[in-house]
mmCIF file of C-alpha atoms and ligand atoms in Angstrom:
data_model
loop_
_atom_site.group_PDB
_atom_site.id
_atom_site.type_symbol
_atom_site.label_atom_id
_atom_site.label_comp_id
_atom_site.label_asym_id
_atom_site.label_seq_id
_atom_site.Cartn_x
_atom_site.Cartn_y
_atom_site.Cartn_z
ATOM 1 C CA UNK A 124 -12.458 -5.922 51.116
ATOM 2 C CA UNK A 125 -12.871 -8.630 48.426
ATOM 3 C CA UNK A 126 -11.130 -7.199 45.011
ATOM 4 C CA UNK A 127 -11.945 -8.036 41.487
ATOM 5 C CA UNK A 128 -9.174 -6.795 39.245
ATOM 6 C CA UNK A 129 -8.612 -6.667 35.606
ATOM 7 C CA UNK A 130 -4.947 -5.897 34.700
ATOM 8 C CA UNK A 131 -3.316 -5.289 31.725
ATOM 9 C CA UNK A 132 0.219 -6.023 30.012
ATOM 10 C CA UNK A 133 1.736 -4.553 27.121
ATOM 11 C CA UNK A 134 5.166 -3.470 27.395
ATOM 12 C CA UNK A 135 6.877 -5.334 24.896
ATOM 13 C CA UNK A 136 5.603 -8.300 22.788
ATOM 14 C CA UNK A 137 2.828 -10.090 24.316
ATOM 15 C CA UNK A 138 -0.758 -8.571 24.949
ATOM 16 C CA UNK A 139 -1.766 -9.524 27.939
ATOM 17 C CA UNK A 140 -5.187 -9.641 30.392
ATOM 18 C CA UNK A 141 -5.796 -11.163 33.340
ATOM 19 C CA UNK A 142 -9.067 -11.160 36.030
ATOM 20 C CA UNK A 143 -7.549 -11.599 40.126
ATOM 21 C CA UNK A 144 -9.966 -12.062 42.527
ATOM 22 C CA UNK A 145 -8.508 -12.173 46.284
ATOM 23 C CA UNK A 146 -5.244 -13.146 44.742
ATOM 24 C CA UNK A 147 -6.370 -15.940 42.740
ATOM 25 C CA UNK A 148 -6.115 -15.553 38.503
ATOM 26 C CA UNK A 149 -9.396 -16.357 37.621
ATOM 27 C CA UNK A 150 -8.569 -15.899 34.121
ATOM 28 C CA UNK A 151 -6.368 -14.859 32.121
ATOM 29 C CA UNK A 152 -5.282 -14.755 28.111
ATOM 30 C CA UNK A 153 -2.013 -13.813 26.233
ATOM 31 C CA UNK A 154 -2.129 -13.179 22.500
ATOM 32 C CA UNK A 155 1.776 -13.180 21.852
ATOM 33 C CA UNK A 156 3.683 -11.695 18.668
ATOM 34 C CA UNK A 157 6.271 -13.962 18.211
ATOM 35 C CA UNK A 158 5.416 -15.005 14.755
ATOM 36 C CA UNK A 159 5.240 -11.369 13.198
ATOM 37 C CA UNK A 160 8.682 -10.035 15.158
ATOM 38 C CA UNK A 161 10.626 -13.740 13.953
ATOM 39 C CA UNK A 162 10.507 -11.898 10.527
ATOM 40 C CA UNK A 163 12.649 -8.975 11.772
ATOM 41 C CA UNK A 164 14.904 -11.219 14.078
ATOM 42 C CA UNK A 165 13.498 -9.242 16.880
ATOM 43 C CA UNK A 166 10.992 -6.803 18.153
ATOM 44 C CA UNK A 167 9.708 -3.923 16.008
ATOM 45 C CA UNK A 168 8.604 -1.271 18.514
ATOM 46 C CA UNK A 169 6.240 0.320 16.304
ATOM 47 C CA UNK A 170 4.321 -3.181 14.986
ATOM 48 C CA UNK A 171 4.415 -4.398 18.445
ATOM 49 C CA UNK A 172 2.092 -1.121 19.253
ATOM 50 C CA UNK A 173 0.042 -1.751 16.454
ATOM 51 C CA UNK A 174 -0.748 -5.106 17.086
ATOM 52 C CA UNK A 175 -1.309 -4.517 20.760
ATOM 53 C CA UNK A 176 -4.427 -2.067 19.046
ATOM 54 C CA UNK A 177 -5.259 -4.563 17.480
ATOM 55 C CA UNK A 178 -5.696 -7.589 20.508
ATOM 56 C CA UNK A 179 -5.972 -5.421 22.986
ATOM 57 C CA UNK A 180 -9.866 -5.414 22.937
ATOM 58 C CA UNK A 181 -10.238 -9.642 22.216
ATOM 59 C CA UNK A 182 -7.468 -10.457 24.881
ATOM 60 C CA UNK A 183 -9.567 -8.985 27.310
ATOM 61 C CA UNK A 184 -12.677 -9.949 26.262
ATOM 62 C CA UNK A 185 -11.701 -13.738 26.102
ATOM 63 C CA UNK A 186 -10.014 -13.283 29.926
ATOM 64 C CA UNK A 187 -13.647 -11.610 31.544
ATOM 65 C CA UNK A 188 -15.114 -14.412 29.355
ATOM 66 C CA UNK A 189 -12.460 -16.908 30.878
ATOM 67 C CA UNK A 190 -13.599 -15.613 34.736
ATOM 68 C CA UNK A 191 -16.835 -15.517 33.952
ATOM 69 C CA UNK A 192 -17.262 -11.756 34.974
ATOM 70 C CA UNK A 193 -18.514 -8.795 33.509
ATOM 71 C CA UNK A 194 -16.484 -4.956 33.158
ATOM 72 C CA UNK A 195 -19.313 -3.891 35.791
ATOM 73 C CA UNK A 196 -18.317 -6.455 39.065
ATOM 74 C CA UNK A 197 -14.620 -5.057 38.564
ATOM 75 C CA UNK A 198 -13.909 -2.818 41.991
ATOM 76 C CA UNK A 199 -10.051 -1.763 39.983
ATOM 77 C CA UNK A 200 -7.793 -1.793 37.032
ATOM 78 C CA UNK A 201 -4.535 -2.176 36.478
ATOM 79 C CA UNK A 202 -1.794 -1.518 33.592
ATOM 80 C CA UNK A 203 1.808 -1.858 33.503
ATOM 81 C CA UNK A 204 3.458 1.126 33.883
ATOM 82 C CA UNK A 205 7.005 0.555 32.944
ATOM 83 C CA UNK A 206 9.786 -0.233 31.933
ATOM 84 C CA UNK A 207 9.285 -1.136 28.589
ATOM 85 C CA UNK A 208 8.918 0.132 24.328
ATOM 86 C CA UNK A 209 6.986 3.175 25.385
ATOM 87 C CA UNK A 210 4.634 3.187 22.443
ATOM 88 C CA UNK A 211 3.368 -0.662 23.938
ATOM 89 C CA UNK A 212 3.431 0.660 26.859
ATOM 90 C CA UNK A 213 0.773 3.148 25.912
ATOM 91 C CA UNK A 214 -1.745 1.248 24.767
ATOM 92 C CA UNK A 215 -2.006 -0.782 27.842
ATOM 93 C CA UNK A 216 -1.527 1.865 30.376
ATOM 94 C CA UNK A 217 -4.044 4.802 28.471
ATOM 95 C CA UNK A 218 -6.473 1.555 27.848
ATOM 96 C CA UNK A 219 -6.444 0.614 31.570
ATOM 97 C CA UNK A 220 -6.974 3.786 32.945
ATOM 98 C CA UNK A 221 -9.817 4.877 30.126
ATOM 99 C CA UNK A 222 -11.561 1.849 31.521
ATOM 100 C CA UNK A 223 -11.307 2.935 35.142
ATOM 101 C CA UNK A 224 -12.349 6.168 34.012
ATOM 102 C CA UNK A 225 -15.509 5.075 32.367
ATOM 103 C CA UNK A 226 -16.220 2.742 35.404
ATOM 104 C CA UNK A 227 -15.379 5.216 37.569
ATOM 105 C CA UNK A 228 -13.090 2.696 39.741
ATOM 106 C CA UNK A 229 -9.305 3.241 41.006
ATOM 107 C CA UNK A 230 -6.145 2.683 38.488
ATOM 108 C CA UNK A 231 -3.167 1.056 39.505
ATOM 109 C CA UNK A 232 0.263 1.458 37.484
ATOM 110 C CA UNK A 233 2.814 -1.471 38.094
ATOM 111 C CA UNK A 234 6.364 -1.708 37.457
ATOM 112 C CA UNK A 235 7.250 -4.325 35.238
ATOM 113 C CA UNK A 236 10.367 -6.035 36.871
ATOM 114 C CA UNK A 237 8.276 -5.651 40.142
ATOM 115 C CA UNK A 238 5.629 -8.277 39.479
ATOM 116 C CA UNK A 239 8.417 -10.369 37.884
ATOM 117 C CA UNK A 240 9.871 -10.120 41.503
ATOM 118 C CA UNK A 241 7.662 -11.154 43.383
ATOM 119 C CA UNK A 242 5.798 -13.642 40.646
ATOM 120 C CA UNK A 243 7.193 -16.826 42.335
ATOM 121 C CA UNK A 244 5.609 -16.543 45.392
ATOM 122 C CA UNK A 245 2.343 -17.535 43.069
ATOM 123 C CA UNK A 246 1.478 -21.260 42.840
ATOM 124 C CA UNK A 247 -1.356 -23.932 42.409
ATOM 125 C CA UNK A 248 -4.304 -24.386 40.658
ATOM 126 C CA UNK A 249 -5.458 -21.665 40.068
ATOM 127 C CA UNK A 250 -2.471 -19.626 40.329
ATOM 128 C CA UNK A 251 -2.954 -18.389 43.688
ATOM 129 C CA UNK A 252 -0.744 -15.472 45.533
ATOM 130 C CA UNK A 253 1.241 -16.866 48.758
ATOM 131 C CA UNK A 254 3.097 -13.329 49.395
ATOM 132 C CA UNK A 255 2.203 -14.229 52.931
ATOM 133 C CA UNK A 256 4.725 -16.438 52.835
ATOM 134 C CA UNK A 257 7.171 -14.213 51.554
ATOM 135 C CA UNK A 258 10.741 -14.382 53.329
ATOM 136 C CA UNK A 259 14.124 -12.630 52.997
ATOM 137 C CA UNK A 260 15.216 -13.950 49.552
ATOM 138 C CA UNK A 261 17.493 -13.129 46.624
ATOM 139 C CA UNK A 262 15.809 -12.552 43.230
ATOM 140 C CA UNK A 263 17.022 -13.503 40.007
ATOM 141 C CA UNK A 264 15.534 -11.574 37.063
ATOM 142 C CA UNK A 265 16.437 -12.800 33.646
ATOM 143 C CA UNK A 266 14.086 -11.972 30.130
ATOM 144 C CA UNK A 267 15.101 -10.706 26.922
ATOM 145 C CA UNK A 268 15.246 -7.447 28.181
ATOM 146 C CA UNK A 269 17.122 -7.508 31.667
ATOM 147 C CA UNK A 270 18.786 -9.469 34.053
ATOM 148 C CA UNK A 271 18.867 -8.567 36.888
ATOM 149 C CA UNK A 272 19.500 -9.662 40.604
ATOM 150 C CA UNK A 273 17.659 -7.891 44.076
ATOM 151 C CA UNK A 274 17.642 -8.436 47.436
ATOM 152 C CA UNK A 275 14.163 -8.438 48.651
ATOM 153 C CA UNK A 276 13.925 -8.140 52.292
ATOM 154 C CA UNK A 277 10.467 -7.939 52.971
ATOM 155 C CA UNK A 278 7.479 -7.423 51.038
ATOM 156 C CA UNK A 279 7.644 -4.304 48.880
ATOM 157 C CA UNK A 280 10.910 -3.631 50.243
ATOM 158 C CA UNK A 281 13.867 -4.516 47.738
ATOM 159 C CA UNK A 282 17.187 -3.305 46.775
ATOM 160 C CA UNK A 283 19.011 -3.712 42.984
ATOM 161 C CA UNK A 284 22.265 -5.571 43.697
ATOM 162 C CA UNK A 285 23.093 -5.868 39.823
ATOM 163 C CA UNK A 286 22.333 -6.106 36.567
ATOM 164 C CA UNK A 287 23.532 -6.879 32.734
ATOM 165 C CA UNK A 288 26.113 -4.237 31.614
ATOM 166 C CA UNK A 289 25.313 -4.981 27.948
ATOM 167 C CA UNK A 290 23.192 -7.823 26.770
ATOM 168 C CA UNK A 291 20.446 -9.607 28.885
ATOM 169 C CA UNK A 292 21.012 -13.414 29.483
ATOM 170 C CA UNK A 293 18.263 -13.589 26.929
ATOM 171 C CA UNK A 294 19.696 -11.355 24.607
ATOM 172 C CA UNK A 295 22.469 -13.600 24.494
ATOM 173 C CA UNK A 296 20.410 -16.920 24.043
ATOM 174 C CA UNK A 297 18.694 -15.049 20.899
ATOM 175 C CA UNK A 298 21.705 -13.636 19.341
ATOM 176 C CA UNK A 299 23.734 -16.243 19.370
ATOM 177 C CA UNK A 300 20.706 -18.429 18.198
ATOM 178 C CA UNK A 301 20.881 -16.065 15.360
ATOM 179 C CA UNK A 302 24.273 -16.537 14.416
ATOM 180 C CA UNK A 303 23.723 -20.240 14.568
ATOM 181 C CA UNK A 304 20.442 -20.056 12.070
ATOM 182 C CA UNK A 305 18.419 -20.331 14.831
ATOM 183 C CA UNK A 306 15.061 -18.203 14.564
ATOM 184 C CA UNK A 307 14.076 -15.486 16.965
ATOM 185 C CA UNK A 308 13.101 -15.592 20.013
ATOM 186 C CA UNK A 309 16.287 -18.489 19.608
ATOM 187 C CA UNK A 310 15.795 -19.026 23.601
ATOM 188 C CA UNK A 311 13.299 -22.179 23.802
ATOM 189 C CA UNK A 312 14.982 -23.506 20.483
ATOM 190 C CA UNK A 313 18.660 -23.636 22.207
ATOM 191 C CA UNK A 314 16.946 -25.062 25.396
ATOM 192 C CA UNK A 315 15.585 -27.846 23.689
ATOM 193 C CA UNK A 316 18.725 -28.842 21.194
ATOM 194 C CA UNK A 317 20.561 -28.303 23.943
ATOM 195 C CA UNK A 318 18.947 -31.594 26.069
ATOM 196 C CA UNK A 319 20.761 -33.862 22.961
ATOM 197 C CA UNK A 320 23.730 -31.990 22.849
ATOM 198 C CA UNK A 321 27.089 -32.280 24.846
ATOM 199 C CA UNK A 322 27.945 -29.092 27.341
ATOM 200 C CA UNK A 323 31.386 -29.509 27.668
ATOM 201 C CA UNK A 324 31.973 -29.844 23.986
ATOM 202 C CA UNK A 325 33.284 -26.494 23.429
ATOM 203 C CA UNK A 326 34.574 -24.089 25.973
ATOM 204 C CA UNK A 327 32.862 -20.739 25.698
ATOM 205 C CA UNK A 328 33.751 -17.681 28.545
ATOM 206 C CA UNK A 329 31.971 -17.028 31.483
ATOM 207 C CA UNK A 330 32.045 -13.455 31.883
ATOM 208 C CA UNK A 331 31.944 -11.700 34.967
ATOM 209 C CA UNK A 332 31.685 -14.839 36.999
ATOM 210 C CA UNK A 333 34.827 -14.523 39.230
ATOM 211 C CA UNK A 334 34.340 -11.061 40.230
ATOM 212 C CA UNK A 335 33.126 -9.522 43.121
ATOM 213 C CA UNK A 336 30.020 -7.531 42.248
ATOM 214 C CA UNK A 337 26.803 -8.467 41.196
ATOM 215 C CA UNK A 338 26.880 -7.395 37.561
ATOM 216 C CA UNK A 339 26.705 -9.329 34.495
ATOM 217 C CA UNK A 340 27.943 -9.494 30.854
ATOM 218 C CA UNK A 341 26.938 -10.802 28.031
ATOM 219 C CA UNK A 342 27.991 -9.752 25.316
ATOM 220 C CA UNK A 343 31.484 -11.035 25.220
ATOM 221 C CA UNK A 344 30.574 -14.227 25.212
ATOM 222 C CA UNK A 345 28.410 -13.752 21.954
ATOM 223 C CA UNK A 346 31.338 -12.664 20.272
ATOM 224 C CA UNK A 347 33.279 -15.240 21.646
ATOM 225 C CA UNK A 348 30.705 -17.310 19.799
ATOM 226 C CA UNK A 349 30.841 -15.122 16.344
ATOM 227 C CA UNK A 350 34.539 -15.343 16.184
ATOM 228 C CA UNK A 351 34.710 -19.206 17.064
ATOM 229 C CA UNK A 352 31.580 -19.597 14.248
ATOM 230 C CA UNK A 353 33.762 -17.930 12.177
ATOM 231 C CA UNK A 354 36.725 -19.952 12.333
ATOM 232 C CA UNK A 355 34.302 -23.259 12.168
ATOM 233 C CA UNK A 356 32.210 -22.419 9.622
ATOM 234 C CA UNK A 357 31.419 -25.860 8.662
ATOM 235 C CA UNK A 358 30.040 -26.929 12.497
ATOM 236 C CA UNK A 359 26.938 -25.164 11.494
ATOM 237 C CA UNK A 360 26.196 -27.719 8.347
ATOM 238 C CA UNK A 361 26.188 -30.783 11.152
ATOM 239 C CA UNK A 362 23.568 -31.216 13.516
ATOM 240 C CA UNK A 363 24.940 -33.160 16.221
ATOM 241 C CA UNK A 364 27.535 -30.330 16.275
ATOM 242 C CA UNK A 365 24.770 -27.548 16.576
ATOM 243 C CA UNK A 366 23.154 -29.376 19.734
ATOM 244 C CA UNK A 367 26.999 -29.327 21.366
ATOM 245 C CA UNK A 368 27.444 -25.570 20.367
ATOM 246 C CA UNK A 369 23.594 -24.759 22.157
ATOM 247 C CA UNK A 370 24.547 -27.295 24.831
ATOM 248 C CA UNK A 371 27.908 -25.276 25.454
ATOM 249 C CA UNK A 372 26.359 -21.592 25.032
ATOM 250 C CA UNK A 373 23.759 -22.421 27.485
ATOM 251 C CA UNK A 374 26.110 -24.021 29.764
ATOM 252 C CA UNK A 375 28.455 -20.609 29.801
ATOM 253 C CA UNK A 376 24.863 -18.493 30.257
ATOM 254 C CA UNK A 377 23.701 -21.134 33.226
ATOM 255 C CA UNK A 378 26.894 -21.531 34.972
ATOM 256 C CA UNK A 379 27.299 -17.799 35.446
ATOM 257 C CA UNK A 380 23.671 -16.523 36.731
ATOM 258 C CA UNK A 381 23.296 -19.998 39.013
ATOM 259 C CA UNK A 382 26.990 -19.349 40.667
ATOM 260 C CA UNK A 383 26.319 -15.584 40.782
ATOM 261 C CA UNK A 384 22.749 -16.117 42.006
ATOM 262 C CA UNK A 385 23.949 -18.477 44.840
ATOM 263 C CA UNK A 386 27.173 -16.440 45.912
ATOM 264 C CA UNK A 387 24.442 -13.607 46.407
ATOM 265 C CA UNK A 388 22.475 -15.396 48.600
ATOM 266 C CA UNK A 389 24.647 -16.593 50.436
ATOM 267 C CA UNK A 390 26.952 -13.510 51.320
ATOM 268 C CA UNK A 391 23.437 -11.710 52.403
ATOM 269 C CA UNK A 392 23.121 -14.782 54.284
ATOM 270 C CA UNK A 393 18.943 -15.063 53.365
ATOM 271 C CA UNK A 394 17.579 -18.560 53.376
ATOM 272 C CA UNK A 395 15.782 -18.387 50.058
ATOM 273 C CA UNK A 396 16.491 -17.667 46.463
ATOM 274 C CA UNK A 397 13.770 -16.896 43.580
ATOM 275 C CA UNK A 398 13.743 -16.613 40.371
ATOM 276 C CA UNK A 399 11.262 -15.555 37.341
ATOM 277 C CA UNK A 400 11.396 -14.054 33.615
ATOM 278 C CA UNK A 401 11.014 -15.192 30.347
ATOM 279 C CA UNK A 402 14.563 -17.835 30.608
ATOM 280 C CA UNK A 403 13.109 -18.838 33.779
ATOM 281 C CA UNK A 404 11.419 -21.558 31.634
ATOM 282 C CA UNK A 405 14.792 -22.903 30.616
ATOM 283 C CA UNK A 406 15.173 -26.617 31.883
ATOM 284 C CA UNK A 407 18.805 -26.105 32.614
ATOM 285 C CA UNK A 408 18.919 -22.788 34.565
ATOM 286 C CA UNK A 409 15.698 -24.410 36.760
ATOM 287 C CA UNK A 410 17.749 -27.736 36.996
ATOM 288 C CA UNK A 411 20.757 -26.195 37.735
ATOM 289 C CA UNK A 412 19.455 -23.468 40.144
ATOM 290 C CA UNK A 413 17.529 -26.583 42.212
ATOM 291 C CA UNK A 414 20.522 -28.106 42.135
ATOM 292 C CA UNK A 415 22.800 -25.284 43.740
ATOM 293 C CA UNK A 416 19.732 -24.422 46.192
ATOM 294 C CA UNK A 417 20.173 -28.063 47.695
ATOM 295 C CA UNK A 418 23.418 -28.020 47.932
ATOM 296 C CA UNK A 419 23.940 -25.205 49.898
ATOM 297 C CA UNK A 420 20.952 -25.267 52.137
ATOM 298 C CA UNK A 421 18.858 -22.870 49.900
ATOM 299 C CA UNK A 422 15.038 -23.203 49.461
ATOM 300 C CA UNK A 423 14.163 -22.111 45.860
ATOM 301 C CA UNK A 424 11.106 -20.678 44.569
ATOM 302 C CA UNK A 425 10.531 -20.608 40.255
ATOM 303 C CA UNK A 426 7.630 -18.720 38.695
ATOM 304 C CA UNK A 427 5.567 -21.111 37.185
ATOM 305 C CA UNK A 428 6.141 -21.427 33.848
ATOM 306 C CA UNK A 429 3.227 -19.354 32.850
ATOM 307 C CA UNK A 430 4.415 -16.776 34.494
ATOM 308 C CA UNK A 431 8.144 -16.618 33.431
ATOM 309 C CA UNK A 432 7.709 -14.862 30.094
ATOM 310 C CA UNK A 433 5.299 -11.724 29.901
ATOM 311 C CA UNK A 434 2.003 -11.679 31.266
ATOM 312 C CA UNK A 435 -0.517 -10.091 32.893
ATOM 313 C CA UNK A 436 -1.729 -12.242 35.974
ATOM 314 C CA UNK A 437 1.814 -11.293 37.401
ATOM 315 C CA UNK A 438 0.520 -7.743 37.080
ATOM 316 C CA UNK A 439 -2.333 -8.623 38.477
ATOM 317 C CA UNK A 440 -1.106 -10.270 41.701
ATOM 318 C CA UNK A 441 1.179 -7.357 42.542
ATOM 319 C CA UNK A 442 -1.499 -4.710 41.921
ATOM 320 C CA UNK A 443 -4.100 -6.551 44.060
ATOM 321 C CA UNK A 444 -1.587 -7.305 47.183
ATOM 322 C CA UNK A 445 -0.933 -3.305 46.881
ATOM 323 C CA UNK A 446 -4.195 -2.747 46.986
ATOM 324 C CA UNK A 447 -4.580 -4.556 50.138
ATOM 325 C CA UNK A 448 -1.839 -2.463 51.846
ATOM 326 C CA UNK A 449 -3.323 1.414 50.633
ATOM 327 C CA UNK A 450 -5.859 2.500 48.224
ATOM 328 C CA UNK A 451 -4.511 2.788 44.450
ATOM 329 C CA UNK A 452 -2.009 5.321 43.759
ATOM 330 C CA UNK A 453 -2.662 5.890 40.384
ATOM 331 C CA UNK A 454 -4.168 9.266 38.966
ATOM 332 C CA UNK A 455 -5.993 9.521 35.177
ATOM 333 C CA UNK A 456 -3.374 12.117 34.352
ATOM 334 C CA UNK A 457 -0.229 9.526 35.129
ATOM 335 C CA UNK A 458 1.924 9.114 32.503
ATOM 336 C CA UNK A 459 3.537 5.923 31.246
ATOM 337 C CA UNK A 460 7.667 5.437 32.553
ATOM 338 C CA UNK A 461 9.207 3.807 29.982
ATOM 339 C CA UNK A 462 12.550 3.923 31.562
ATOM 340 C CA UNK A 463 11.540 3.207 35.529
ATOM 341 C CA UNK A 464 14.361 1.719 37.545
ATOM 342 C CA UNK A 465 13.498 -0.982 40.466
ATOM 343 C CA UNK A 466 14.417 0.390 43.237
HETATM 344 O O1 KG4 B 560 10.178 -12.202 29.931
HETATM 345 P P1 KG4 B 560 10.110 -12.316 28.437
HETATM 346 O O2 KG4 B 560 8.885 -12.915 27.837
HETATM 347 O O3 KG4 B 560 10.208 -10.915 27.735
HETATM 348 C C1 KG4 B 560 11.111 -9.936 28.014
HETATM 349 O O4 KG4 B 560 12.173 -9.982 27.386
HETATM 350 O O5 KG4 B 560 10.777 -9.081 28.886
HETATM 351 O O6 KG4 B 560 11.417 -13.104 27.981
HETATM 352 C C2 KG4 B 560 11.690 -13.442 26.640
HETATM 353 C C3 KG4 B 560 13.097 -13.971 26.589
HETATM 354 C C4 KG4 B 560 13.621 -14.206 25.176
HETATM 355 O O7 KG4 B 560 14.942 -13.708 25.090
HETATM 356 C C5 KG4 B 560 13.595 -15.725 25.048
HETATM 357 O O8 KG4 B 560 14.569 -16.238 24.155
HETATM 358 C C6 KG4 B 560 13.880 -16.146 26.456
HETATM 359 O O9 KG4 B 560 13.169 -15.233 27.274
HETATM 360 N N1 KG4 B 560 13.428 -17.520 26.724
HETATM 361 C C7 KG4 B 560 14.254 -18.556 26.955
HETATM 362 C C8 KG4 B 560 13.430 -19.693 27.114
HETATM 363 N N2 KG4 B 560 12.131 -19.307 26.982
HETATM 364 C C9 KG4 B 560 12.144 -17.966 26.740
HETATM 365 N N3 KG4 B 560 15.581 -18.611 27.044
HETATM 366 C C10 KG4 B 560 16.132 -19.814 27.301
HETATM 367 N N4 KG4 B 560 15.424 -20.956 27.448
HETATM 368 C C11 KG4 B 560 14.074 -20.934 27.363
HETATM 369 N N5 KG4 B 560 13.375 -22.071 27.531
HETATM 370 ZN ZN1 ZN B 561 9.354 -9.180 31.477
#
């Protein structure tokens, strides 16, 4: 049965709405809220609610606009679920299921690090779902939020093999942005000083990389980063010097998800790695991860850039393919899970 979807996304800083028909995004809009969190060098739960209020309504207007359709040719809805702030949350999840209410058509909720997961199997123009392509694969997860690393052995059927015991691998890029001046979300900044600057021009840890599990730290090596800031005060005041120290913080962050990411895949001896999340867009970790793929026989497969950081067309894609496989799960009386775990 042909579906026309509308999903929505707000579980942490970006409203987001997206229209999928037969797993293609035929439109879709992001109003993000990176400008009003910079201020408080990360997000505010509560303003990130009240702003979603507040662009809820025009995101999704401008993506039925976008697609060209109208509320009354959608046949579902969908809303992230969770994990995620839960007062976000709530606005996209109660908004998604009042409109399936009033259009009296199914509700889907979505987990969050799911449609990450399986958002690189989406390519083209327009984006375009190739889930029937999916194979065995190892998934890399990395946002501001989580990192985190799954075995997916078939569709819908994945298992967590580790995640951040402290700070996400974004976490890490922002806070030690911050500690260098750089302004939040310090991620995309560090990425791009980081192309002029030298890697190997200071030696930062790699935490976690040489042991045998699948978990990941991060938060040693930001204090690795305080202490050495501390004791070269004066680095900060040259600018060559700041491109090394983003260079060599992104180097330690890189080095340590590709290797881990690779040793993975290869152990559960799958033929394909993905990757997707918000520092999925940096140049390095996409360079490097190519790079480690070829060498050791790996196919790769990176969300598209505009689908690494938040969005709803990943939402989308996930709740439409699910669709496909059972009617929608979701019941009016469902309450948002701000704490789900992938499993
Ligand atoms: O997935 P996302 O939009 O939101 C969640 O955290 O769920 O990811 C945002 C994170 C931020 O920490 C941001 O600094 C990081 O992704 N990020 C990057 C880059 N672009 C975004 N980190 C490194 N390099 C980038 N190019
Ligand atoms: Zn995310």
């Amino acid at each position: 049965m042909p579906v026309l979807l509308l999903a929505l996304e707000t579980s942490c800083d970006e409203t987001s709405a997206a229209l999928i028909r037969d797993g293609v995004v035929l439109g879709a809009r992001i109003a993000s809220q990176i400008q009003l969190h910079a201020e408080y060098g990360g997000v505010v739960p509560e303003l990130a609610a009240r702003e979603h209020l507040r662009n809820l309504l025009p995101t999704t207007q401008g993506a039925l606009r976008t697609a060209g359709v109208s509320p009354h040719e959608l046949d579902a809805v969908a809303a992230t679920r969770g994990p995620g702030l839960p007062t976000a949350l709530l606005v996209g999840f109660r908004a998604g299921q009042a409109i399936a209410f009033a259009l009296r058509k199914p509700f889907i909720g979505i987990h969050h690090h799911e449609a990450h997961l399986y958002s690189p199997w989406a390519a083209g123009h327009p984006l375009r779902a190739q889930l029937d392509q999916l194979e065995p694969n190892v998934s890399l997860i990395v946002s501001g939020g989580h990192t985190l690393l799954v075995h997916v052995e078939s569709e819908f059927r994945h298992r967590v093999l580790g995640g951040t015991i402290d700070d996400a691998a974004g976490e890490c890029f922002d806070k030690t942005g911050k500690l260098m001046g750089l302004p939040y979300p310090a991620g995309p900044i560090i990425d791009r000083l980081a192309a002029q600057g030298d890697p190997l021009a200071f030696k930062f840890p790699r935490p976690l990389l040489h042991d045998h599990h699948d978990d990941f730290s991060f938060s040693g090596l930001k204090t690795s980063v305080r202490y050495f800031l501390r004791d070269h005060p004066d680095l900060l005041k040259n600018e060559s010097a700041v491109r090394d120290l983003c260079a060599s913080v992104q180097n330690a962050i890189v080095e340590v998800l590709v290797k881990k990411t690779v040793r993975a895949a290869r152990r559960l001896r799958v033929r394909w790695v993905t990757a997707s999340g918000g520092v999925t867009c940096n140049q390095q970790l996409r360079r490097e991860l190519a790079r480690a793929c070829a060498e050791h026989q790996l196919q790769l497969r990176l969300a598209d850039k505009s689908l690494c950081t938040d969005n709803a067309a990943m939402v989308g894609l996930l709740a439409a393919r699910k669709l496909q496989h059972g009617p929608a799960s979701g019941t009016l009386e469902e309450d948002i899970l701000p704490g789900w775990p992938l499993s």
